Coordinates of C-alpha atoms in Angstrom, one line a residue:
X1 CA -27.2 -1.3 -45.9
X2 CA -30.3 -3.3 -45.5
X3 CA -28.8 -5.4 -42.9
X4 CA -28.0 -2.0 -40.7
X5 CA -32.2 -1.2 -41.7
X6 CA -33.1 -5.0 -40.4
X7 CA -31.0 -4.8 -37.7
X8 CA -32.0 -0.7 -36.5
X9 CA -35.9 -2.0 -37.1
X10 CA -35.7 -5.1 -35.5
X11 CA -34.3 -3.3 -32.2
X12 CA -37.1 -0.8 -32.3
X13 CA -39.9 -3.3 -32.5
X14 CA -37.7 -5.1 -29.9
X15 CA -37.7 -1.6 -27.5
X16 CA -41.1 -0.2 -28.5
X17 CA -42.7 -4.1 -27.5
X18 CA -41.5 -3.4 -24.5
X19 CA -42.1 0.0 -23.5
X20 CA -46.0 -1.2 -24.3
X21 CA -46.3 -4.7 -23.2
X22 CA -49.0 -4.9 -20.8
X23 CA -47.4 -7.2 -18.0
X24 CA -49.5 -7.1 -15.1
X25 CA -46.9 -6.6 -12.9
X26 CA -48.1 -3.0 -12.0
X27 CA -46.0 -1.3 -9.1
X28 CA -48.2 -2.6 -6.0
X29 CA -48.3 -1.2 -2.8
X30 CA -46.0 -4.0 -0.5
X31 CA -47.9 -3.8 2.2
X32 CA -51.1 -4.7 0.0
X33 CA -48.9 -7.6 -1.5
X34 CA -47.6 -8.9 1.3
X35 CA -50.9 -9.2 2.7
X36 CA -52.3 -10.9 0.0
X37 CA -49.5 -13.8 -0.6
X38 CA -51.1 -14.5 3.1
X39 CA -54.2 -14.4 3.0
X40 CA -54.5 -15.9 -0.3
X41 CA -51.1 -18.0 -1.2
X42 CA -53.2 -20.6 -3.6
X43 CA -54.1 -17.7 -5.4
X44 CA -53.5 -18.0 -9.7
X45 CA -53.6 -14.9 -12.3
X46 CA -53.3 -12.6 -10.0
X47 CA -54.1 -8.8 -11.5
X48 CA -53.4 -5.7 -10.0
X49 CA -55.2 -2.1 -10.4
X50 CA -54.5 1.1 -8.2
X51 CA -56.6 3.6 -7.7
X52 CA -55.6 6.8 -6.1
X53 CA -58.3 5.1 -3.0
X54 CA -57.3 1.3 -3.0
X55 CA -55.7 -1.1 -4.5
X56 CA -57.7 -4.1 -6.4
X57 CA -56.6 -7.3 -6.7
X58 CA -58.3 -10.2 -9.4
X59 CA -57.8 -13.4 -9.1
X60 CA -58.6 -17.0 -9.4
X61 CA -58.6 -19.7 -6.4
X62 CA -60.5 -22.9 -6.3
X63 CA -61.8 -22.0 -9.4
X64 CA -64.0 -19.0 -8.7
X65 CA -62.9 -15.4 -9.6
X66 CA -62.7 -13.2 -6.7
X67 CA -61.5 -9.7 -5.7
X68 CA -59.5 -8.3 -2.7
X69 CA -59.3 -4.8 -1.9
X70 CA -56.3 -2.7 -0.1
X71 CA -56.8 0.4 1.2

């Protein structure tokens, strides 16, 4: 019985960690991707936002943060 508990609880953490892990890997518009891996292929932590205007891109390259936008 407490195995079937461990086991059930451990599968929901399991499930629940990753319904609400925050990945970064948001859906991104592929044209907006595929532009950016061009323009910017040295490009490191790479984080995405959408907007219902553009898309925003956040990263680091040659060690300054900068910012792309896709529209």
């Amino acid at each position: 019985m407490k195995r079937r508990i461990l086991t059930f609880a451990l599968l929901l953490s399991l499930s629940l960690s990753n319904i609400f892990a925050n990945t970064n890997e948001e859906v991104v518009n592929a044209k907006a991707a595929n532009s950016f891996k061009k323009e910017f292929s040295q490009a490191q932590d790479v984080k995405w936002e959408n907007t219902k205007q553009y898309v925003k891109a956040t990263f680091k390259m040659n060690d300054q943060v900068m910012i792309a936008y896709y529209s």
